[in-house]
Amino acid sequence: MATTQENPLLEGLQVRRTPDPCILVIFGASGDLTKRKLFPALYSLAFRRLLPEKFAVVGVARTEENDDEFRERMKEAVQSSARDEFRDDVWEALAEGMRYIAADFNDHDALNRLAGTLTEIDEELGTEGNRVYYLAIPPSAFESVVRDLGEHSQATGWRRLIVEKPFGHDLTSARHLNEIVEEHFDESEVFRIDHYLGKETVQNMLALRFANGIFEPIWNRQFVDHVQITVAESIGIEARAQYYEQAGAIRDIFQNHLLQLLAITAMEPPIDFTADSVRNEKVKVLRAMHTPGPKSVVRGQYGRGYIEGEEVAGYREEDGVDPQSTTDTYVAAKLYVDNWRWADTPFYVRMGKRLPRRETTIAIEFKRAPHPPFEELAAEGLQPNVLLVHVQPDEGVSLAIGAKVPGQGINIRTVHMDFLYGGAFRTGLPEAYERLILDAMLGDATLFTRIDEVEEQWKLVDAIVAAWSRDRPAFPNYPAGTWGPPSANELLARDGRSWRRH
């Protein structure tokens, strides 16, 4: 196999070895995720020759269509969404191993047909009985599919199960789902996906901290004043009312994406970068977090407002939403990690829909110098040093420092040292799903969520939601196009701080 030096197309993905021959079975192949993310990711892996030479994809969904119709629909998806140029030779090689089975997820006979199809592919292509099952399905179908896979799977090689979020609706349901999984799959075979962990800049947090001797000595309560994590979206619920009315922002974003970002930011150095070592340290962070009091959590719901100059509807006006809905579309909180490294250091987090712009950032604000002799000479107020990690959309890292303004006298102004991925590397960043699908095929679970992580996340969310059940909020409480309800600003103002203006 070519190295990145021999083949520049491989730059941007760490290639350790080619996955074993296998079949990827996608349940929910007619859904939006398959069209927008999974097949464009598979095409990009094929484009870089990272897929096994003996490889097939089987789509399973309720939609009635044949193999050729499925291939044509996925071809259109790749042409519109893949990050690489479309090449007929690459697509034809991928499409050759594509099959489709129309089936209801509760139809046991259909699962038997699937098993027969997989056996045929093994014989035709030599995929050796290795299976990756990707569950891009509604949570209501999860239990039935997992049981059928466990009971009817005839794989003679290894098996891996990729599970999309949400894994449960609360701690009780998550444990119930895991009991079902454990009946048929070993934990080492289960890959719970959080696509944020596949983003290069999230992974870069590990490199930033542990590959640079200048950061780790000051990455603690003695030097860090506080941390801010923002996950902002300008879009609304995008016709997902049925899901969102049950989940809200706290289950959709807080429980998984945001707590994972916090855990990676706060974790101790792992003894190595194997899956269990990294995930062990993340679990320690989650276990060290205490439940915030009612005054430390803010929830919101957007009303009518303006996004990029266009008026948009309020949440209660969205199709399928209860006109009296109390579902949260915004959550802000002050959290603490009660361990030796972070004791008394606040982690301020916020996430929401219909905010002014799309961005995900992690800001580490350091304490001010104990005796700033230049404070009176600062041109616009000498700001604290801040290390800002841009997760999306403009991936990179920025460090705010004080510098002298050119000219006579000494005037100090805050300037930024910026590192942008697009400017530093020749090729574009791989999409998160490219890395995650490849890692699942390789059996590397480092960037996937282990069950004890999921349970710790749900414990915190359940405690917050339980406190909310005691009152009825006055929604909507922030207009679309703003940064959330006024109480979110008050959350920091009480501590003499404010949200960063990026």
XYZ file of C-alpha atoms in Angstrom:
502
model
C 0.000 0.000 0.000
C 1.249 3.487 -0.831
C 2.467 5.775 1.949
C 1.377 9.408 2.207
C 4.723 10.404 0.658
C 4.131 8.114 -2.322
C 0.492 9.070 -2.694
C -0.519 12.612 -1.614
C -4.182 11.559 -1.783
C -3.658 9.692 1.487
C -2.622 12.842 3.338
C -5.154 13.775 6.003
C -5.878 10.224 7.186
C -3.420 8.257 9.250
C -3.077 4.968 7.413
C -1.826 2.122 9.577
C -3.092 -0.848 7.553
C -5.812 -1.707 5.095
C -8.939 -3.130 6.740
C -9.695 -6.815 6.337
C -12.119 -7.846 3.573
C -15.641 -7.159 4.833
C -19.244 -6.232 4.075
C -20.725 -2.983 5.400
C -24.465 -3.373 6.035
C -26.298 -0.059 6.414
C -29.704 -0.265 8.107
C -31.613 2.881 7.190
C -30.010 3.174 3.756
C -32.821 5.352 2.409
C -32.300 7.995 5.113
C -30.707 11.414 4.994
C -27.585 10.346 6.933
C -26.736 7.665 4.370
C -27.199 10.076 1.488
C -25.425 13.131 2.922
C -22.671 11.540 5.002
C -22.115 7.805 4.753
C -21.849 7.263 1.005
C -19.855 10.449 0.360
C -17.478 9.220 3.085
C -17.242 5.759 1.509
C -16.528 7.318 -1.874
C -13.726 9.451 -0.398
C -12.202 6.358 1.213
C -12.430 4.543 -2.132
C -10.923 7.580 -3.869
C -7.892 7.295 -1.566
C -7.729 3.509 -1.905
C -8.334 3.021 1.811
C -11.153 0.494 1.511
C -10.422 -3.246 1.419
C -9.881 -4.659 -2.047
C -12.628 -7.203 -1.280
C -15.467 -5.020 -0.049
C -19.231 -4.702 -0.430
C -22.036 -2.455 0.830
C -25.554 -3.727 1.445
C -28.292 -1.175 2.034
C -31.359 -2.174 4.041
C -34.439 0.082 4.286
C -38.218 0.133 3.946
C -38.147 1.970 0.600
C -38.939 -0.293 -2.330
C -36.120 -0.209 -4.894
C -33.754 -2.622 -6.590
C -29.945 -2.773 -6.666
C -29.623 -0.538 -9.734
C -31.977 2.126 -8.346
C -30.059 2.115 -5.077
C -26.753 2.535 -6.912
C -28.117 5.415 -8.978
C -29.511 7.205 -5.942
C -26.222 6.880 -4.070
C -24.301 8.018 -7.152
C -26.320 11.240 -7.163
C -25.630 11.647 -3.435
C -21.882 11.266 -3.982
C -21.872 13.695 -6.905
C -23.613 16.359 -4.812
C -21.981 15.840 -1.400
C -18.544 14.180 -1.675
C -15.516 16.371 -1.033
C -13.550 14.824 -3.898
C -13.983 15.097 -7.637
C -16.272 12.456 -9.099
C -14.439 9.811 -11.100
C -16.297 7.084 -12.948
C -13.600 4.476 -12.316
C -13.682 5.041 -8.543
C -17.468 4.951 -8.424
C -17.775 1.837 -10.595
C -15.365 -0.064 -8.364
C -17.431 0.873 -5.316
C -20.808 0.317 -7.002
C -19.842 -3.164 -8.175
C -20.138 -4.451 -4.620
C -23.418 -2.639 -3.779
C -26.662 -4.479 -3.028
C -30.035 -3.419 -1.659
C -32.728 -5.209 0.339
C -36.164 -3.651 0.907
C -37.307 -4.727 4.358
C -39.250 -3.594 7.367
C -36.989 -3.649 10.416
C -39.509 -5.847 12.246
C -39.680 -8.379 9.394
C -37.748 -11.431 10.567
C -38.019 -13.116 7.168
C -36.299 -10.107 5.582
C -33.388 -10.531 7.990
C -33.120 -14.135 6.851
C -32.958 -12.888 3.241
C -30.219 -10.503 4.294
C -28.210 -13.354 5.801
C -28.536 -15.275 2.530
C -27.394 -12.265 0.503
C -24.352 -11.767 2.725
C -23.366 -15.408 2.316
C -23.640 -15.057 -1.478
C -21.395 -11.981 -1.413
C -18.840 -13.841 0.711
C -18.686 -16.549 -1.947
C -18.558 -14.103 -4.872
C -16.096 -11.530 -3.504
C -14.205 -13.385 -0.794
C -15.236 -11.103 2.082
C -14.491 -13.920 4.546
C -17.628 -13.552 6.689
C -16.515 -10.218 8.190
C -19.390 -7.811 8.906
C -19.830 -4.166 9.907
C -23.458 -3.428 10.781
C -24.281 0.292 10.738
C -27.556 1.200 12.494
C -28.666 4.509 10.962
C -32.216 3.840 12.128
C -34.823 5.373 14.464
C -34.346 4.447 18.139
C -37.696 2.605 18.042
C -36.247 0.038 15.604
C -32.990 -0.512 17.472
C -34.067 -3.352 19.751
C -35.654 -5.454 17.005
C -32.696 -5.135 14.626
C -30.071 -5.943 17.268
C -31.973 -9.044 18.392
C -32.371 -10.260 14.814
C -28.715 -9.663 14.039
C -27.718 -11.593 17.110
C -30.046 -14.494 16.391
C -29.749 -14.739 12.590
C -26.228 -13.541 11.873
C -24.284 -16.280 10.108
C -20.972 -14.446 10.038
C -17.965 -16.728 10.222
C -15.464 -13.878 10.640
C -15.510 -10.868 12.965
C -18.585 -8.674 13.581
C -18.813 -4.990 14.482
C -21.889 -2.955 15.329
C -21.918 0.824 14.717
C -24.670 2.595 16.643
C -25.733 6.176 15.902
C -26.762 8.518 18.694
C -28.913 8.829 20.672
C -28.081 5.711 22.686
C -31.185 5.785 24.847
C -33.390 8.637 26.055
C -32.160 8.565 29.653
C -30.005 6.418 31.915
C -32.648 3.706 32.334
C -33.272 3.300 28.597
C -29.529 3.397 27.828
C -28.947 0.550 30.273
C -31.866 -1.381 28.773
C -30.463 -0.990 25.259
C -27.064 -2.082 26.442
C -28.515 -5.213 28.047
C -29.960 -6.103 24.637
C -26.634 -5.422 22.932
C -24.708 -7.457 25.516
C -26.904 -10.498 24.812
C -25.577 -10.669 21.257
C -22.391 -8.569 20.995
C -19.299 -8.164 23.110
C -18.489 -4.582 24.165
C -15.339 -4.768 22.007
C -17.626 -5.275 18.971
C -19.785 -2.193 19.664
C -18.898 1.218 18.213
C -21.167 4.006 19.537
C -20.599 6.867 17.143
C -20.342 10.554 18.012
C -19.303 12.262 14.793
C -17.735 15.187 16.704
C -14.987 12.835 17.840
C -14.093 12.204 14.202
C -13.349 15.857 13.534
C -9.659 16.577 13.066
C -9.666 19.573 15.413
C -11.201 17.546 18.240
C -8.475 14.941 17.787
C -5.955 17.777 17.600
C -6.765 18.656 21.219
C -4.852 15.528 22.197
C -1.877 16.494 20.039
C -2.024 20.112 21.201
C -1.809 19.121 24.843
C 0.372 16.048 24.864
C 2.756 16.659 21.931
C 3.733 20.185 23.013
C 5.709 20.646 26.196
C 4.613 24.274 26.589
C 0.913 23.549 27.233
C 0.598 20.607 29.610
C 2.439 22.277 32.562
C -0.069 25.167 32.541
C -3.191 23.115 31.688
C -4.614 23.207 35.229
C -6.355 25.310 37.899
C -3.187 27.190 38.821
C -2.973 28.861 35.422
C -6.398 28.483 33.790
C -9.078 30.965 34.903
C -11.966 29.184 33.178
C -12.956 27.270 30.040
C -15.762 28.104 27.607
C -17.227 25.600 25.148
C -19.719 26.778 22.515
C -21.703 24.595 20.107
C -23.826 27.017 18.084
C -26.070 26.342 15.098
C -27.873 28.928 12.981
C -30.316 26.349 11.611
C -33.589 25.347 13.247
C -34.804 21.799 13.775
C -34.846 21.033 10.024
C -38.127 19.031 9.896
C -37.053 16.849 12.834
C -39.908 17.856 15.151
C -40.838 14.272 16.024
C -37.324 13.609 17.334
C -36.579 17.049 18.723
C -39.790 17.330 20.757
C -38.627 14.239 22.669
C -34.960 15.168 22.908
C -34.409 18.905 23.111
C -30.969 20.497 23.054
C -29.873 18.770 26.258
C -30.280 15.278 24.782
C -29.426 16.197 21.190
C -26.151 18.045 21.843
C -25.335 18.397 25.552
C -25.473 14.704 26.465
C -23.037 13.605 23.778
C -21.158 16.197 21.710
C -20.653 18.802 24.380
C -19.751 16.512 27.273
C -17.304 14.674 25.012
C -15.605 17.972 24.112
C -15.369 18.806 27.807
C -13.952 15.388 28.673
C -11.235 15.629 26.017
C -10.334 19.146 27.190
C -10.115 18.171 30.861
C -8.732 14.600 30.731
C -5.427 13.508 32.228
C -2.621 12.267 29.955
C -3.321 8.631 29.001
C -0.535 6.096 29.421
C -0.774 5.491 25.657
C -3.204 6.251 22.855
C -4.953 2.917 22.726
C -8.743 2.954 22.850
C -9.128 1.870 26.472
C -6.421 4.185 27.801
C -7.971 7.270 26.203
C -11.516 6.340 27.156
C -10.508 5.498 30.739
C -9.323 9.076 31.221
C -12.490 10.541 29.727
C -14.634 8.465 32.077
C -12.664 9.798 35.061
C -13.552 13.344 34.028
C -17.246 12.532 33.659
C -17.304 10.818 37.059
C -15.642 13.840 38.667
C -18.364 16.228 37.505
C -21.000 17.158 40.057
C -24.597 18.038 39.223
C -24.992 21.808 38.766
C -27.581 23.577 40.898
C -30.647 25.249 39.348
C -28.901 28.650 39.274
C -26.040 27.150 37.274
C -28.170 25.918 34.347
C -30.081 28.031 31.811
C -32.519 26.707 29.232
C -34.095 28.532 26.353
C -36.344 28.230 23.346
C -36.131 30.467 20.275
C -38.942 32.670 19.066
C -39.319 34.501 15.767
C -36.250 36.418 14.641
C -33.805 37.048 11.852
C -30.961 34.872 10.531
C -28.711 36.600 7.976
C -31.399 39.207 7.350
C -34.237 36.731 6.738
C -37.112 36.325 9.165
C -37.500 32.800 10.540
C -40.269 31.127 12.535
C -40.121 30.476 16.246
C -39.755 26.924 17.532
C -43.425 26.632 18.463
C -44.310 27.598 14.888
C -42.260 24.800 13.312
C -44.180 21.978 11.598
C -45.028 19.204 14.033
C -44.219 21.172 17.195
C -46.739 21.580 20.010
C -47.827 25.282 20.092
C -47.326 25.157 23.887
C -44.063 23.163 23.730
C -41.580 23.533 26.598
C -38.808 21.747 24.701
C -35.409 23.401 25.120
C -33.513 24.556 22.030
C -30.749 26.211 24.089
C -28.822 25.141 27.180
C -26.049 26.937 29.062
C -24.414 25.684 32.252
C -21.573 26.241 34.667
C -19.921 22.889 35.368
C -17.082 21.797 37.637
C -14.678 18.869 37.393
C -13.896 18.038 40.989
C -10.398 16.634 40.774
C -6.898 17.802 41.645
C -6.235 19.384 38.245
C -9.458 21.380 37.881
C -10.863 22.000 41.380
C -12.813 25.328 41.496
C -12.187 26.019 37.775
C -15.524 26.661 36.027
C -16.339 25.151 32.649
C -18.978 27.341 31.007
C -20.809 25.532 28.228
C -23.571 26.596 25.855
C -25.306 25.137 22.836
C -28.347 26.167 20.867
C -30.399 26.358 17.702
C -31.061 29.542 15.702
C -28.029 31.379 17.060
C -26.338 34.040 14.877
C -23.880 31.667 13.205
C -22.619 28.101 13.119
C -19.535 27.551 15.210
C -18.017 25.116 17.675
C -15.162 26.436 19.791
C -13.235 25.552 22.932
C -11.679 28.580 24.679
C -9.140 28.145 27.469
C -8.754 31.517 29.207
C -5.637 31.834 31.348
C -5.331 33.878 34.504
C -4.031 37.419 34.236
C -0.428 38.170 35.094
C -0.215 38.928 38.843
C 1.321 42.394 38.327
C 0.566 43.829 34.866
C 2.794 46.936 34.648
C 1.435 47.717 31.167
C -2.244 47.753 32.135
C -2.596 51.539 32.072
C -0.736 51.683 28.761
C -2.893 49.136 26.962
C -4.404 50.590 23.794
C -7.767 48.859 24.196
C -7.492 47.070 27.505
C -4.995 44.255 27.860
C -6.997 41.048 27.605
C -6.124 37.716 29.238
C -4.274 35.118 27.178
C -6.750 32.795 25.479
C -6.118 29.572 23.576
C -9.053 29.189 21.199
C -9.657 25.900 19.374
C -11.971 26.263 16.358
C -13.649 22.885 15.827
C -15.929 24.121 13.020
C -16.442 25.618 10.525
C -12.975 27.260 10.223
C -10.786 24.572 11.763
C -7.693 25.826 13.542
C -6.143 27.185 16.734
C -5.655 30.788 17.837
C -3.595 32.150 20.751
C -4.321 35.668 22.055
C -1.267 37.469 23.450
C -0.327 41.039 24.363
C 2.031 42.834 21.968
C 3.485 46.330 21.698
C 1.920 48.626 19.111
C 4.578 49.983 16.704
C 5.690 53.578 17.357
C 7.037 55.679 20.182
C 6.096 54.891 23.724
C 4.641 51.631 24.951
C 1.095 50.809 23.964
C -0.061 47.237 24.379
C -2.760 45.544 22.349
C -4.084 42.001 22.172
C -3.095 40.215 18.938
C -3.715 36.679 17.709
C -1.322 33.977 16.547
C -3.401 31.801 14.219
C -2.987 28.310 12.863
C -5.514 27.273 10.212
C -5.662 23.723 8.879
C -6.452 24.915 5.382
C -3.282 27.006 5.231
C -0.929 24.535 6.899
C -1.753 21.330 5.017
C -2.006 20.669 1.301
C -5.247 18.746 1.266
C -8.659 19.376 2.729
C -9.675 17.847 6.019
C -11.302 14.432 5.879
C -14.937 14.356 6.900
C -15.551 12.917 10.358
C -17.431 9.914 8.986
C -14.474 8.934 6.799
C -12.263 8.496 9.837
C -14.943 6.814 11.943
C -16.051 4.286 9.317
C -12.425 3.388 8.586
C -11.620 3.012 12.292
C -14.623 0.719 12.812
C -13.442 -1.485 9.937
C -10.001 -1.577 11.548
C -11.467 -2.348 14.976
C -10.011 0.811 16.550
C -12.543 2.132 19.099
C -10.511 5.132 20.337
C -12.903 7.697 18.838
C -16.070 5.843 19.846
C -17.998 6.089 23.108
C -17.832 3.256 25.611
C -20.918 2.271 27.616
C -19.592 3.625 30.934
C -19.072 7.022 29.244
C -22.663 6.950 27.990
C -23.998 6.119 31.447
C -22.042 8.903 33.159
C -23.315 11.389 30.569
C -26.918 10.313 31.138
C -26.565 10.536 34.928
C -25.723 14.235 34.633
C -28.465 14.925 32.076
C -31.112 13.053 34.066
C -30.313 15.099 37.173
C -30.650 18.377 35.264
C -33.891 17.335 33.553
C -35.357 16.195 36.874
C -34.851 19.695 38.285
C -36.543 21.193 35.209
C -39.646 19.093 35.699
C -40.560 21.140 38.770
C -41.338 24.347 36.853
C -42.844 25.538 33.590
C -40.513 27.911 31.709
C -41.655 31.135 30.071
C -40.878 30.214 26.461
C -39.877 31.547 23.984
C -37.199 33.537 25.798
C -34.745 34.478 23.052
C -35.284 35.700 19.483
C -33.760 33.695 16.641
C -30.493 35.302 15.565
C -29.341 36.200 19.093
C -26.939 34.424 21.441
C -29.615 33.031 23.734
C -31.673 34.233 26.693
C -30.444 37.121 28.906
C -30.100 34.703 31.829
C -27.207 33.015 29.961
C -25.248 36.262 30.162
C -26.184 36.645 33.813
C -24.778 33.164 34.477
C -21.271 34.488 33.760
C -21.858 38.066 34.902
C -22.403 36.821 38.468
C -18.793 35.593 38.362
C -17.473 38.813 36.803
C -17.034 37.137 33.411
C -18.733 37.214 30.008
C -19.154 34.941 27.003
C -16.466 35.349 24.401
C -17.308 37.247 21.229
C -15.512 35.174 18.565
